[in-house]
The first five atom37 places (N, CA, C, CB, O) and aatype in JSON, in Angstrom:
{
  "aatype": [20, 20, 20, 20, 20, 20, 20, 20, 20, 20, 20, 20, 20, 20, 20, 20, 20, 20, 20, 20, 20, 20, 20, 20, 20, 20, 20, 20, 20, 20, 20, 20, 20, 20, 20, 20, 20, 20, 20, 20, 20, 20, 20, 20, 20, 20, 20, 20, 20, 20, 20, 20, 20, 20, 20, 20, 20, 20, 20, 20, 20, 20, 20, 20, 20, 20, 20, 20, 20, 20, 20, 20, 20, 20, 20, 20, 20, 20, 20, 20, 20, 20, 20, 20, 20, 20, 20, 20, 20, 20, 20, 20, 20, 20, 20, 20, 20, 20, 20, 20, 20, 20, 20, 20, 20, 20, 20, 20, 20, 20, 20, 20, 20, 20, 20, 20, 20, 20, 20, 20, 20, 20, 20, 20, 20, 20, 20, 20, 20],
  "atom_mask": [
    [1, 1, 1, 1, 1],
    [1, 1, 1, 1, 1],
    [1, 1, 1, 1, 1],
    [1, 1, 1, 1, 1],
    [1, 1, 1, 1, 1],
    [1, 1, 1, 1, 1],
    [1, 1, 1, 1, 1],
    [1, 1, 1, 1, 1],
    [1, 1, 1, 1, 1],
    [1, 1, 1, 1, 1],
    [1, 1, 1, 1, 1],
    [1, 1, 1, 1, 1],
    [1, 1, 1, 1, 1],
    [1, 1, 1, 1, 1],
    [1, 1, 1, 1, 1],
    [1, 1, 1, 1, 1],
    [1, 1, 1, 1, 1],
    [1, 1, 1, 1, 1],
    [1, 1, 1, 1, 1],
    [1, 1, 1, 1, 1],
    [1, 1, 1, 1, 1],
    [1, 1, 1, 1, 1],
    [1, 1, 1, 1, 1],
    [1, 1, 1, 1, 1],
    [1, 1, 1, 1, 1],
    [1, 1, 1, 1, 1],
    [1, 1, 1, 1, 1],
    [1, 1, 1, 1, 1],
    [1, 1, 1, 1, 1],
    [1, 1, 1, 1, 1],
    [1, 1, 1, 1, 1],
    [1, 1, 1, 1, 1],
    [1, 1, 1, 1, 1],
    [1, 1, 1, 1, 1],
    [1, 1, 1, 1, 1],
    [1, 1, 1, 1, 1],
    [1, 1, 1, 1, 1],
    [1, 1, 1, 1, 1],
    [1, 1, 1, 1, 1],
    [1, 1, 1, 1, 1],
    [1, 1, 1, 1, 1],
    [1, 1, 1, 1, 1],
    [1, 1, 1, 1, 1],
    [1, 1, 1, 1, 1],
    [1, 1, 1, 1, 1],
    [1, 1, 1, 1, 1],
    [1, 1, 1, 1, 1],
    [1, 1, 1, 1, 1],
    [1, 1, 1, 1, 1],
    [1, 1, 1, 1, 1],
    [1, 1, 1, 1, 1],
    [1, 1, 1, 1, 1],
    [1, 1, 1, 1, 1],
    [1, 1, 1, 1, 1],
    [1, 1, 1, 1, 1],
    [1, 1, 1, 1, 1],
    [1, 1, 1, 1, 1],
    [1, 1, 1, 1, 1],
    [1, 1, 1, 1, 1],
    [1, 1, 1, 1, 1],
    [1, 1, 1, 1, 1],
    [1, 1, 1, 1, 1],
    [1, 1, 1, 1, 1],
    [1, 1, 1, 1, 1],
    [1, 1, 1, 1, 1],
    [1, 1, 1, 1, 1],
    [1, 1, 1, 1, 1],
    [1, 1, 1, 1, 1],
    [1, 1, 1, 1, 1],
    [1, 1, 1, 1, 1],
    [1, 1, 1, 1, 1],
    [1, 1, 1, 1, 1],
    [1, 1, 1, 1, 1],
    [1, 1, 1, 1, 1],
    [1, 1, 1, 1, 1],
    [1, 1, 1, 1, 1],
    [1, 1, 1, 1, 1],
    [1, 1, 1, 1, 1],
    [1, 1, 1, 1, 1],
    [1, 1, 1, 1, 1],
    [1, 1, 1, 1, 1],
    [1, 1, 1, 1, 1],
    [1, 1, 1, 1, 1],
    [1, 1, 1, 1, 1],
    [1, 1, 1, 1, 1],
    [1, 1, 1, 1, 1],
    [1, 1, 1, 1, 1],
    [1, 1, 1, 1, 1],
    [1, 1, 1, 1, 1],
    [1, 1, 1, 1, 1],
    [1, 1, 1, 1, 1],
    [1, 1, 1, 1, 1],
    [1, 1, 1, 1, 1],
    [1, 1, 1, 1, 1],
    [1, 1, 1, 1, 1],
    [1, 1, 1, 1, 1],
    [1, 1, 1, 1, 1],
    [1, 1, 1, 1, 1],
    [1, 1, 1, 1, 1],
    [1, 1, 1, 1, 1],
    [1, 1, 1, 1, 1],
    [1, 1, 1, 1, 1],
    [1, 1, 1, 1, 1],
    [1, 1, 1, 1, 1],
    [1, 1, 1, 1, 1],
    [1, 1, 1, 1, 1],
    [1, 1, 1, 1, 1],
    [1, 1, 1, 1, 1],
    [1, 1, 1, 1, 1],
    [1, 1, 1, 1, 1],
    [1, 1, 1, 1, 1],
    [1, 1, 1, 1, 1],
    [1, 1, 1, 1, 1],
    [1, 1, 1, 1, 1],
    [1, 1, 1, 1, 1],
    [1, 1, 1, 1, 1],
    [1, 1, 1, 1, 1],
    [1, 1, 1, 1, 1],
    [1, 1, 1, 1, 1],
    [1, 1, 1, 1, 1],
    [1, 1, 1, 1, 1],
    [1, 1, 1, 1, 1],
    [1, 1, 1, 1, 1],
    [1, 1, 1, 1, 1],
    [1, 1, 1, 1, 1],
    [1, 1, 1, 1, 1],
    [1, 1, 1, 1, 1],
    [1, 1, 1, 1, 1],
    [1, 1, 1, 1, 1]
  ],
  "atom_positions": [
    [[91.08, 80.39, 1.58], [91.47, 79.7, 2.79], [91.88, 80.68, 3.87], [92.6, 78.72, 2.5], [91.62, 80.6, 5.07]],
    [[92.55, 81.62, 3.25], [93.33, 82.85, 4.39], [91.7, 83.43, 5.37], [94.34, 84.77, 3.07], [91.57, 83.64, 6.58]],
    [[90.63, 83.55, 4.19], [89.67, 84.45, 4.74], [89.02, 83.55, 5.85], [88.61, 85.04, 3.61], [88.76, 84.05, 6.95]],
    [[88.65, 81.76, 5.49], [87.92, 81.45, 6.53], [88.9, 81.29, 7.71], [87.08, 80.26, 6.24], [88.14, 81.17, 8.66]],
    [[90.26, 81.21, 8.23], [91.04, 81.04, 8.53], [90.7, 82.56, 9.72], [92.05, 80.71, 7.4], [90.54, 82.41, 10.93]],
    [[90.67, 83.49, 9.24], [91.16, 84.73, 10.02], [89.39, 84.64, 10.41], [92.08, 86.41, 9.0], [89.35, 84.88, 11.62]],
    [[88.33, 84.46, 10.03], [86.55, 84.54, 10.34], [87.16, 83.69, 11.6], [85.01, 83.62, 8.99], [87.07, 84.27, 12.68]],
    [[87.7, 82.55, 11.58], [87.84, 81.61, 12.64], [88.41, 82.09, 13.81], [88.54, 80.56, 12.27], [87.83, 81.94, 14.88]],
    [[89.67, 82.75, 13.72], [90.06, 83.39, 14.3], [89.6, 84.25, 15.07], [90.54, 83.63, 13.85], [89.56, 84.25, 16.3]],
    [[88.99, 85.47, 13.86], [87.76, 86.23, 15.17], [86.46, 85.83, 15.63], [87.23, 87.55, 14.79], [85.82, 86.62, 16.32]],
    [[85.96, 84.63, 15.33], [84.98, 83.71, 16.16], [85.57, 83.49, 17.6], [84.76, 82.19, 15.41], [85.04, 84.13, 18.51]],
    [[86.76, 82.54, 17.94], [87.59, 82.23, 18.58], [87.86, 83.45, 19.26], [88.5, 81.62, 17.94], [87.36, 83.38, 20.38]],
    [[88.29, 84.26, 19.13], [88.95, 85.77, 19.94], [87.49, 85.99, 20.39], [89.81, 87.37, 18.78], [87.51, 85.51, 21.53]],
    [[86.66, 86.28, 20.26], [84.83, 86.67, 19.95], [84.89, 85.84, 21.54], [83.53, 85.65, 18.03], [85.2, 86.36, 22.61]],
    [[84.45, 84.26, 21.28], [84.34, 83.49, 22.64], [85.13, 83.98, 23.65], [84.69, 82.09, 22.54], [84.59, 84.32, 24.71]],
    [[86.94, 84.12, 23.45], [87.48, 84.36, 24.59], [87.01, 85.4, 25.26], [88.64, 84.45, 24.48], [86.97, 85.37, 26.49]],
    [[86.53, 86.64, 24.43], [86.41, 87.98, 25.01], [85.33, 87.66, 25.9], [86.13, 89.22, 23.99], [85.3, 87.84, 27.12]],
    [[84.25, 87.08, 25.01], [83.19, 87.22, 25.88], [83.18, 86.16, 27.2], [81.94, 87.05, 24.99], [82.19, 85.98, 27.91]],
    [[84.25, 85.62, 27.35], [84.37, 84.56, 27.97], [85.1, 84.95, 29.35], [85.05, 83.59, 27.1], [84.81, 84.33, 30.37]],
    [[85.8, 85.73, 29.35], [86.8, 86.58, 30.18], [86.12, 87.62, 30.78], [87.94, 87.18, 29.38], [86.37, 87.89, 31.95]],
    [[85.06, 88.42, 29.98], [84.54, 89.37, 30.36], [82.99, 89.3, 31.42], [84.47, 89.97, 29.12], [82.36, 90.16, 32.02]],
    [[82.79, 87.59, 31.23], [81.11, 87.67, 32.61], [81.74, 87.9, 33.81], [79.93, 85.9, 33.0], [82.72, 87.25, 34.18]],
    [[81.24, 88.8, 34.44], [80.9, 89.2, 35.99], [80.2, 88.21, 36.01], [80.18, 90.59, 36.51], [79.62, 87.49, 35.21]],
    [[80.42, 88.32, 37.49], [79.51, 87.48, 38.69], [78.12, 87.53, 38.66], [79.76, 87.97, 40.1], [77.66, 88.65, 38.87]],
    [[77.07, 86.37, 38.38], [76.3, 86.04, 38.24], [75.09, 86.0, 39.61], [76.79, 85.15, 37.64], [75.06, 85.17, 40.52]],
    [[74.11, 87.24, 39.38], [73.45, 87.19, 40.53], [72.15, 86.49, 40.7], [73.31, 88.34, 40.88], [71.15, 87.05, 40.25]],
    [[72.03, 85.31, 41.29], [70.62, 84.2, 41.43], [69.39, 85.44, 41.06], [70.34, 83.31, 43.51], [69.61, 86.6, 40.72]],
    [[68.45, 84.95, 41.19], [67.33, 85.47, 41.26], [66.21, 84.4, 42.22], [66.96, 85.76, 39.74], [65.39, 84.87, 43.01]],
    [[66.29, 83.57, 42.08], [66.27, 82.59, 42.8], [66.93, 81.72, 43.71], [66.05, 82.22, 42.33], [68.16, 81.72, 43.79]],
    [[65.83, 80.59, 44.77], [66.43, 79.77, 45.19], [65.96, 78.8, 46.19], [67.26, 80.3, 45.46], [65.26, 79.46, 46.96]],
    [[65.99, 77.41, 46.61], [65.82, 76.82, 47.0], [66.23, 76.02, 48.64], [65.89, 76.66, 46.11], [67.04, 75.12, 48.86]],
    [[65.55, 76.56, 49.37], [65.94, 75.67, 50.69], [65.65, 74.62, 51.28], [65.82, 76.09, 51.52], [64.61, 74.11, 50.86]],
    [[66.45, 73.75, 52.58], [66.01, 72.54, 52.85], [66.48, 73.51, 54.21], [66.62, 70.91, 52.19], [67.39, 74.34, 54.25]],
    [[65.5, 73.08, 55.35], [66.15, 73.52, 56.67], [66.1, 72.13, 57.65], [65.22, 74.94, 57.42], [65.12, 71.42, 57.88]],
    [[67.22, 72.0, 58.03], [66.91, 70.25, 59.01], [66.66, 70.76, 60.29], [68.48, 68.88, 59.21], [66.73, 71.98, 60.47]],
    [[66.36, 69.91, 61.32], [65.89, 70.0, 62.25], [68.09, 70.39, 63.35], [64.59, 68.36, 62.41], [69.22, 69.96, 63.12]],
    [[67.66, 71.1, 64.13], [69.14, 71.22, 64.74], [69.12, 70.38, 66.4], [69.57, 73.18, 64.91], [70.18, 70.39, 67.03]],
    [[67.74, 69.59, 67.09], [67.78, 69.34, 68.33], [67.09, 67.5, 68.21], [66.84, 70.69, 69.25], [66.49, 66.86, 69.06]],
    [[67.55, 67.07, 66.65], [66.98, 65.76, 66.42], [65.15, 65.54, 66.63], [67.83, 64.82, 67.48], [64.52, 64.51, 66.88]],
    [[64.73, 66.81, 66.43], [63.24, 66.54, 66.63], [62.21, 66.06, 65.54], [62.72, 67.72, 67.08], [60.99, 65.92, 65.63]],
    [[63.0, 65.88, 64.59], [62.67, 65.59, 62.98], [62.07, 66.11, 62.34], [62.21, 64.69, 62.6], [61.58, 65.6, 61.33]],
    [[61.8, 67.74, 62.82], [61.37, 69.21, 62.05], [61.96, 69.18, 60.75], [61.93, 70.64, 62.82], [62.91, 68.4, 60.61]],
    [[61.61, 69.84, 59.81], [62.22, 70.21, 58.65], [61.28, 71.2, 57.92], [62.58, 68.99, 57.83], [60.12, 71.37, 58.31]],
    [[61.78, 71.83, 56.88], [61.03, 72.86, 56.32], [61.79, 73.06, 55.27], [60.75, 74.04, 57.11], [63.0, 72.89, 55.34]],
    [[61.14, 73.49, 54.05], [61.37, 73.74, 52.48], [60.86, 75.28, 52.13], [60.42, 72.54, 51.49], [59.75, 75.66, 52.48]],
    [[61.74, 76.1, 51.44], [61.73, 77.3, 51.49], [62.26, 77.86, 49.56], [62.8, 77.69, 52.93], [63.23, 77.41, 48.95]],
    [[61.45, 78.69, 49.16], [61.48, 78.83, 47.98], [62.14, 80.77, 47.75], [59.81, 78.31, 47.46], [61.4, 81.65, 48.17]],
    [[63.05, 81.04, 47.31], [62.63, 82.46, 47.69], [63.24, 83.13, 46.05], [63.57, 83.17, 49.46], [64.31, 82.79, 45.54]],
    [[62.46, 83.91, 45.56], [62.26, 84.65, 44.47], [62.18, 85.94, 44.84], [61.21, 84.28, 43.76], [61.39, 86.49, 45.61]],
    [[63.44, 86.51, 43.97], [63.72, 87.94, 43.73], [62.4, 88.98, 42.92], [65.13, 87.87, 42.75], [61.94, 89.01, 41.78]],
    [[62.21, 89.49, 43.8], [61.12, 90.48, 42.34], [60.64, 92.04, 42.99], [59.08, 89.38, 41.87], [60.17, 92.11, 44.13]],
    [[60.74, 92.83, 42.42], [60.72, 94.18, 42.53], [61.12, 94.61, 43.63], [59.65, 94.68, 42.31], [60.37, 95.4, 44.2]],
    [[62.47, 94.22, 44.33], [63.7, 94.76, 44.99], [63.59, 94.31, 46.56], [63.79, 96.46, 44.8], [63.91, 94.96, 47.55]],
    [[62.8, 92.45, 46.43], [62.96, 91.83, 47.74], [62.66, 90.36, 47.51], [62.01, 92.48, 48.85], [61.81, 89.79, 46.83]],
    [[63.44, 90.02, 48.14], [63.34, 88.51, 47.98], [61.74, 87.83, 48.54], [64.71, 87.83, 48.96], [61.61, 88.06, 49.75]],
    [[61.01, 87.38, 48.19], [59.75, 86.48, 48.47], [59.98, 85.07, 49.12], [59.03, 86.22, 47.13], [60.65, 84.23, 48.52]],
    [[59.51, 84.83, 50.14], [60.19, 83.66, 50.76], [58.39, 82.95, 50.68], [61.23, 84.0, 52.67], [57.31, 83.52, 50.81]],
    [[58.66, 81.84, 50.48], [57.53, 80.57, 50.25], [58.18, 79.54, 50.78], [57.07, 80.15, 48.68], [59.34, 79.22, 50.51]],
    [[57.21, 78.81, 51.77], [57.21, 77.53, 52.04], [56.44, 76.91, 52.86], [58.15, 77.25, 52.31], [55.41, 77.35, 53.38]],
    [[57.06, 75.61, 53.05], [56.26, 74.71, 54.48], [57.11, 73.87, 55.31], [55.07, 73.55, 54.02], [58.17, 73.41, 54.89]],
    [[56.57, 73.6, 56.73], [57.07, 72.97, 57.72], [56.67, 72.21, 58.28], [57.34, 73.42, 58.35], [55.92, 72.71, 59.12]],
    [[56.73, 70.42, 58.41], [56.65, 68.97, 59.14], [57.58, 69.09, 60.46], [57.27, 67.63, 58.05], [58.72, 69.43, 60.78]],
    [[55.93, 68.43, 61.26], [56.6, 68.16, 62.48], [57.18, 69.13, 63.58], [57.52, 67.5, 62.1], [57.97, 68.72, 64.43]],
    [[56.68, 70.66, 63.52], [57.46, 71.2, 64.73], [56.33, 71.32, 65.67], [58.31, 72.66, 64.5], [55.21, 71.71, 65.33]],
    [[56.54, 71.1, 66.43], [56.11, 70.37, 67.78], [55.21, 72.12, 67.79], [57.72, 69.72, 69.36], [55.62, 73.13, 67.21]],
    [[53.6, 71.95, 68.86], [52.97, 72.94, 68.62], [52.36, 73.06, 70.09], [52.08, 72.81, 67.38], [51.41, 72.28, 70.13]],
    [[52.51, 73.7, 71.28], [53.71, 75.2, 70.77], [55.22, 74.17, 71.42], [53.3, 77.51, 72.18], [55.23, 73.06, 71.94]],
    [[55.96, 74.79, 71.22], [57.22, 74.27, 71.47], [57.38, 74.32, 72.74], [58.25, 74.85, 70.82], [57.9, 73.34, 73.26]],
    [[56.99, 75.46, 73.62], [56.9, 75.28, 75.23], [55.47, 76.47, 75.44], [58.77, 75.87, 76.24], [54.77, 77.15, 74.68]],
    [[55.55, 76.22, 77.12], [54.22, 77.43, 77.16], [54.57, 78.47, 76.94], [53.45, 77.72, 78.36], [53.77, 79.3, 76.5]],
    [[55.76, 78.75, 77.15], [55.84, 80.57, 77.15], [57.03, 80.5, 75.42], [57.08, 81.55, 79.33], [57.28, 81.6, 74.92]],
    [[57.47, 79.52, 74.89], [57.64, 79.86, 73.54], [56.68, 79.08, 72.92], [59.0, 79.65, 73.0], [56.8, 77.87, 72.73]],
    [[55.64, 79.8, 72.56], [54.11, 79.62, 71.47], [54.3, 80.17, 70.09], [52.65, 80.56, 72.07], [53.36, 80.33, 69.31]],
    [[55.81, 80.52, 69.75], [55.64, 81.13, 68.24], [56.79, 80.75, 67.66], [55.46, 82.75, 68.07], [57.76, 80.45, 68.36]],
    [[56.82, 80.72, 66.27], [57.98, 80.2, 65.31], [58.29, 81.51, 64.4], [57.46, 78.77, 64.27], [57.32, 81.95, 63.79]],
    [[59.34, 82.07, 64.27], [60.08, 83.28, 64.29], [61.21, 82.3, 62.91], [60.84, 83.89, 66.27], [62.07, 81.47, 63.2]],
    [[60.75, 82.86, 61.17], [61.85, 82.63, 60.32], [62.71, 84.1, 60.24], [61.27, 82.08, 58.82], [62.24, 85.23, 60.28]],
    [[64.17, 83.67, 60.12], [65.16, 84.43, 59.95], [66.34, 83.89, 58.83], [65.64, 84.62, 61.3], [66.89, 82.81, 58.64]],
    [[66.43, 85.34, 58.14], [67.4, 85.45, 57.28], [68.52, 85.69, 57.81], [67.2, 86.24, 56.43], [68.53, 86.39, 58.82]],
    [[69.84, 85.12, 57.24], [71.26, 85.15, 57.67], [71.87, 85.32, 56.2], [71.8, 83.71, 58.59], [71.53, 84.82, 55.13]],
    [[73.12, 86.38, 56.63], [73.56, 86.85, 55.74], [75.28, 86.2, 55.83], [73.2, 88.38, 55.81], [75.65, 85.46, 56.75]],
    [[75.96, 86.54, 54.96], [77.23, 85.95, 54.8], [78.02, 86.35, 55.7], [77.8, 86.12, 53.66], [79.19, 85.97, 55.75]],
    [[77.33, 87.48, 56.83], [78.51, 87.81, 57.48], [77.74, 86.82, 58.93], [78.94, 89.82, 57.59], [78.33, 86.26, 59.85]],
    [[76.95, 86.88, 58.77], [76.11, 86.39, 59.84], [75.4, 86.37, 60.43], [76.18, 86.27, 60.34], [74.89, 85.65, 61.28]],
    [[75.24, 87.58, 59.83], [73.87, 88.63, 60.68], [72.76, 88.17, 60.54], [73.55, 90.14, 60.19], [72.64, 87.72, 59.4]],
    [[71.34, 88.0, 61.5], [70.18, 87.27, 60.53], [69.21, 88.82, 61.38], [69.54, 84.89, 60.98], [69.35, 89.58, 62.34]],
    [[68.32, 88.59, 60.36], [66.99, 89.01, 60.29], [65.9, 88.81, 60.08], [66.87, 89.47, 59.94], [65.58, 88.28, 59.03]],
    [[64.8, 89.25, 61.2], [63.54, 88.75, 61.12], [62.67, 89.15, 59.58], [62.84, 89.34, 62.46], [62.79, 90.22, 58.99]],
    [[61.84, 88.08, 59.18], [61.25, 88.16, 58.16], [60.38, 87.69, 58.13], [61.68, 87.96, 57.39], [59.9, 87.75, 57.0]],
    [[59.45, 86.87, 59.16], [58.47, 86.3, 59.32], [57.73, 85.3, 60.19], [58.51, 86.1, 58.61], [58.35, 84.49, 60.88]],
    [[56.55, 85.34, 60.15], [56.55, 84.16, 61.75], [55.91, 83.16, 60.48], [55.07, 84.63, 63.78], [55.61, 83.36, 59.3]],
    [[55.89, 81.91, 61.45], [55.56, 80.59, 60.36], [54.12, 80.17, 61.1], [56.99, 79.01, 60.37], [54.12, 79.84, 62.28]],
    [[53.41, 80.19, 60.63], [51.82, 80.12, 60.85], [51.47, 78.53, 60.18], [50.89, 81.59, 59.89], [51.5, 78.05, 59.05]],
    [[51.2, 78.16, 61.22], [50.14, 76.44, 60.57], [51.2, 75.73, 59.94], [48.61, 76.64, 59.03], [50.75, 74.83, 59.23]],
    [[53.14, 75.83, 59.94], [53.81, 75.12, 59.42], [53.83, 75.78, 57.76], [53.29, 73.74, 59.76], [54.46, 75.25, 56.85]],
    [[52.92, 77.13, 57.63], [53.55, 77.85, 56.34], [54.06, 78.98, 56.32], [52.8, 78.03, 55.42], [53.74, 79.74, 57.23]],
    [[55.07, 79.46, 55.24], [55.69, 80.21, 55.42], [55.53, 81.41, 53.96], [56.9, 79.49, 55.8], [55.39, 81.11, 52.78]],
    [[55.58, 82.37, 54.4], [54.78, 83.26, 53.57], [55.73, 84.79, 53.81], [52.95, 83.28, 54.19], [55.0, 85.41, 54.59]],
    [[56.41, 85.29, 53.66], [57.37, 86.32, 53.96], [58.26, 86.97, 52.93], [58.16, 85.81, 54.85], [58.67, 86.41, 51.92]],
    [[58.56, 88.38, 53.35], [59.41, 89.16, 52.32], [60.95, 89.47, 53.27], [58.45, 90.83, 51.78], [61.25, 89.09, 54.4]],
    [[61.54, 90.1, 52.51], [62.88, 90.83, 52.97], [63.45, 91.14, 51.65], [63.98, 89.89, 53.95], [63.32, 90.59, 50.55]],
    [[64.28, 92.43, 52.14], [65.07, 92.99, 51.29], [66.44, 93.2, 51.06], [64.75, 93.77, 51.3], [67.03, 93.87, 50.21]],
    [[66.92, 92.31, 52.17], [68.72, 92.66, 52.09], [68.42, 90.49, 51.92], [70.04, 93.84, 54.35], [67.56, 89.69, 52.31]],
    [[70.1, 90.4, 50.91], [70.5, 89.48, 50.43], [70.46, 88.69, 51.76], [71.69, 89.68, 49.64], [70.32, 89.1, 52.91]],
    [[70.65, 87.2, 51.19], [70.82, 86.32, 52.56], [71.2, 84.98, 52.01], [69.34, 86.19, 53.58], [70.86, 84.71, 50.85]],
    [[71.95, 84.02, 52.8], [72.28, 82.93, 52.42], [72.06, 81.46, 52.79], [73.16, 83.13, 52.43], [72.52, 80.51, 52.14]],
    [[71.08, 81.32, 54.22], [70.38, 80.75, 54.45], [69.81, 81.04, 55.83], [70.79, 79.8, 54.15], [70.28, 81.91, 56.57]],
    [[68.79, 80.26, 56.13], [67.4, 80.77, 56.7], [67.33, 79.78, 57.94], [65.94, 80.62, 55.53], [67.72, 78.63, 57.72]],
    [[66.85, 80.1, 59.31], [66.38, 79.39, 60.76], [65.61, 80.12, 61.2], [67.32, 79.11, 61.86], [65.38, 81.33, 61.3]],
    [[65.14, 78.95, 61.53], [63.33, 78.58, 62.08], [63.89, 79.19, 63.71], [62.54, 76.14, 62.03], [65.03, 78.81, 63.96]],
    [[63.23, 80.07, 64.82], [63.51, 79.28, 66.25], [61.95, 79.57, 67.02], [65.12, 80.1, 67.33], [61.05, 80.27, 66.55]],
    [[61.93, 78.96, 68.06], [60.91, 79.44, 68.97], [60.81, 80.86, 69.48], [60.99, 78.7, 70.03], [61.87, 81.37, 69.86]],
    [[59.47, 81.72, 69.56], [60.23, 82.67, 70.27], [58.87, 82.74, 71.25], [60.88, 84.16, 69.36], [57.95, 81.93, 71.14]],
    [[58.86, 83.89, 72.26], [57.46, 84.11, 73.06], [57.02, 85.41, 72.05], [57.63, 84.56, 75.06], [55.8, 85.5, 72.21]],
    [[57.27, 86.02, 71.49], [56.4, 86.85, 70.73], [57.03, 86.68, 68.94], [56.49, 88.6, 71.47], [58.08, 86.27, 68.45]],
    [[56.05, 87.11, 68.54], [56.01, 86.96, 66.55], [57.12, 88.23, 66.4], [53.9, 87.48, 65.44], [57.99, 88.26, 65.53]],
    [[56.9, 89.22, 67.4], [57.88, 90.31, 66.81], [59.02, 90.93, 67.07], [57.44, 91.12, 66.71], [59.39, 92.09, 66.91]],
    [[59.81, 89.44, 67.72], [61.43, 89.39, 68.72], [61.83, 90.1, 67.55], [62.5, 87.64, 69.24], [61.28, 90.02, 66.46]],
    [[62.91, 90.85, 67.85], [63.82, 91.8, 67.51], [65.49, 90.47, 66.7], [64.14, 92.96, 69.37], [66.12, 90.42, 65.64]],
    [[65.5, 89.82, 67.82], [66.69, 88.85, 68.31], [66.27, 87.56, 67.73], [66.89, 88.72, 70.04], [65.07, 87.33, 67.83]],
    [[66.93, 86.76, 67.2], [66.59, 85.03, 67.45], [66.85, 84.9, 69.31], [68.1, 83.72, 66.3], [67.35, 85.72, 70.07]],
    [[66.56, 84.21, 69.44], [66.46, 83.42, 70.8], [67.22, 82.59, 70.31], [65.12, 82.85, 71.44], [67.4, 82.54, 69.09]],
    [[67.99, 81.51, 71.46], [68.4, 80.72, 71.02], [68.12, 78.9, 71.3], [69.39, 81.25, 71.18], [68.85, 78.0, 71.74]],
    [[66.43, 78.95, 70.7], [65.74, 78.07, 70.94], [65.81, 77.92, 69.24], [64.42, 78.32, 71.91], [64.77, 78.14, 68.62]],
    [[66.68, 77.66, 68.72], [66.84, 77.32, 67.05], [66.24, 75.91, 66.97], [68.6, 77.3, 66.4], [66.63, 75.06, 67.76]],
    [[64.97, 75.51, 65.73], [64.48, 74.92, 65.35], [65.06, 73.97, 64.56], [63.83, 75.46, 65.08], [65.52, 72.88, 64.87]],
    [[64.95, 74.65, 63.25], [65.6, 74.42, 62.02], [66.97, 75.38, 61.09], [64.41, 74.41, 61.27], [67.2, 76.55, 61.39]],
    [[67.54, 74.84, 60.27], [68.09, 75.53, 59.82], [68.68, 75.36, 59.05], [68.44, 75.92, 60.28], [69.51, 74.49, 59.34]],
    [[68.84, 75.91, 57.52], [69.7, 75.6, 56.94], [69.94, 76.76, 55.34], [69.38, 74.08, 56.85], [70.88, 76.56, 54.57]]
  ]
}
């Protein structure tokens, strides 16, 4: 009785340790919904997978108006990070989205821009979320 008693014991101690001891758990994945921010009933779905040291961004986009004005003719996706910062990562072609980046991010906006290779969001924000 003593022996299964003390096995139990270090089963039990076993869980806590390992239980106490996980670090923070880093996604590898993940899933977006971006809503429309000017009631235009835009939206877009965004998939993005970690793999050999950059996130892969996949998706598609309903409804954004084509072109959005004459002189903004392009849709400019950007990554935003926890501090806030966003970065360009891709233009959205035909309502798909097809793009890489390499620094972490926590969610993603669509905006208009006049060229595919603004530096800046503009602040003609689409979608976002």
């Amino acid at each position: 009785m003593a022996m299964k008693k003390g096995i139990l014991v270090s089963i039990l101690a076993g869980i806590l340790w390992l239980g106490l001891s996980v670090s923070e758990v880093v996604a590898s994945e993940g899933v977006f919904k971006l809503d429309s921010v000017n009631d235009s009933g835009a939206s877009c779905y965004a998939l993005s997978v970690f793999g050999s040291g950059r996130y892969k961004v996949y998706g598609t986009c309903r409804e954004l108006m084509t072109p959005y004005s004459a002189e903004l003719n392009r849709y400019v996706l950007w990554a935003i990070n926890d501090e806030g910062e966003s970065v360009r990562i891709g233009e959205v072609k035909y309502g798909k989205i097809e793009a890489s980046v390499s620094k972490k991010f926590v969610s993603l906006m669509v905006t208009a821009e006049e060229k595919s290779t603004a530096r800046k969001p503009s602040e003609f924000v689409v979608v976002k979320g």
